[in-house]
């Protein structure tokens, strides 16, 4: 099943991360391991892992980054989450509406990464950037309309 393939790929990513926790194994090795999943196993297991062999990523942004880039890759992925959190916090006083909007984007981004590798899809990074830009542009437009304190 699709869920079974994801669970297998998550386990594969975790085991791979444990092999090389600092710098990871890289994208080519990830692809090789996915494409060869179960090939040396008995027929029933090999058949069950056919769906895994069609995958290009492990369907978890955090495990994907850890497998490919180790702790450094994971830190880069978490930096995006931290940046969204910092932006939401910074907007708190100046524009509470924009702050809540940024919190919403943060929540969606952080949770969607649990079951998909969002940044592996070209459109996702564009949409994330546009969502943040629209929030910041709206905040700027609102701040220019508000009376400034004396």
C-alpha positions in Angstrom: 0.0 0.0 0.0 1.0 3.6 -0.2 1.2 3.9 3.6 3.3 0.7 3.7 5.7 2.2 1.1 6.0 5.4 3.2 6.6 3.5 6.4 9.3 1.4 4.7 10.9 4.6 3.1 10.8 6.3 6.5 12.6 3.4 8.1 15.1 3.3 5.3 15.8 7.0 5.8 16.2 6.7 9.5 18.6 3.7 9.2 20.6 5.6 6.5 20.8 8.7 8.7 22.2 6.6 11.5 24.9 5.3 9.2 26.1 8.8 8.4 24.6 11.3 10.8 26.8 14.3 10.1 26.8 14.7 6.4 24.3 12.1 5.2 24.5 9.8 2.2 23.5 12.1 -0.6 20.7 12.1 -3.1 22.3 9.6 -5.5 22.6 7.0 -2.7 19.0 7.7 -1.6 17.8 7.1 -5.1 19.9 3.9 -5.4 18.6 2.5 -2.1 15.0 3.3 -3.1 15.3 1.8 -6.6 16.9 -1.4 -5.2 14.5 -1.9 -2.2 13.8 -5.6 -1.8 15.6 -6.7 -5.0 17.7 -9.3 -3.0 14.7 -10.4 -1.0 12.4 -13.5 -1.5 9.6 -13.0 -4.1 6.8 -12.0 -1.7 8.9 -9.3 -0.1 10.3 -8.1 -3.4 6.7 -7.8 -4.8 5.6 -5.9 -1.7 8.4 -3.3 -2.2 7.7 -2.7 -5.9 5.9 0.6 -4.9 9.0 1.8 -3.0 11.2 1.2 -6.0 9.1 3.8 -7.9 9.7 6.5 -5.3 12.1 9.3 -5.7 12.0 10.6 -2.2 11.1 9.2 1.3 7.8 11.2 1.8 9.0 13.0 4.9 10.9 16.3 4.6 12.8 15.9 7.8 14.0 12.3 7.2 14.7 13.1 3.6 17.0 16.0 4.6 18.6 13.9 7.3 19.2 11.0 4.9 20.6 13.2 2.2 22.6 15.8 4.2 22.8 14.4 7.8 22.5 16.9 10.6 23.6 19.7 8.3 20.8 18.9 5.9 18.3 18.6 8.7 19.5 22.0 10.2 18.9 23.6 6.8 15.3 22.2 6.7 14.6 23.3 10.2 16.0 26.8 9.4 13.1 27.3 7.1 10.7 26.4 9.9 12.6 28.6 12.4 12.5 31.5 9.9 8.8 31.3 9.5 8.5 31.2 13.3 10.8 34.2 13.7 8.8 36.1 11.1 5.5 35.3 12.9 7.1 36.4 16.2 8.5 39.7 14.7 5.1 40.6 13.3 3.3 40.0 16.6 3.3 43.7 17.7 3.4 45.5 14.4 0.6 43.4 12.7 -1.2 40.7 14.7 -3.2 39.7 11.6 0.0 39.1 9.6 1.5 37.3 12.6 -1.4 34.8 12.7 -1.3 34.3 8.9 2.5 33.5 9.2 1.7 31.1 12.0 -0.8 29.4 9.7 1.8 29.0 7.0 4.3 27.8 9.6 1.8 25.2 10.9 1.0 24.0 7.4 4.6 23.8 6.3 5.8 22.0 9.4 3.1 19.4 9.4 2.9 18.8 5.6 6.6 17.9 5.8 5.8 15.0 8.0 4.2 13.0 5.1 5.8 14.6 2.0 9.0 16.0 0.8 7.5 19.4 -0.2 10.7 21.1 -1.2 11.5 18.3 -3.6 8.6 19.6 -5.7 9.5 22.7 -7.7 6.1 24.4 -7.3 6.2 24.1 -3.5 9.1 26.4 -2.9 7.5 29.0 -5.2 4.1 28.7 -3.4 5.8 29.0 0.0 7.7 32.1 -1.1 4.6 33.6 -2.6 2.5 33.0 0.6 5.1 34.7 2.7 5.5 37.5 0.3 1.7 38.1 0.2 1.6 38.2 4.0 4.5 40.6 4.2 3.1 42.8 1.4 -0.3 42.9 3.2 1.3 43.8 6.4 3.3 46.6 4.8 0.1 48.0 3.1 -1.8 47.9 6.4 1.1 49.6 8.3 1.1 52.5 5.8 -2.7 53.0 6.4 -2.5 52.9 10.2 -1.9 56.2 12.1 1.6 56.2 13.5 2.1 56.7 17.2 3.4 60.1 18.2 
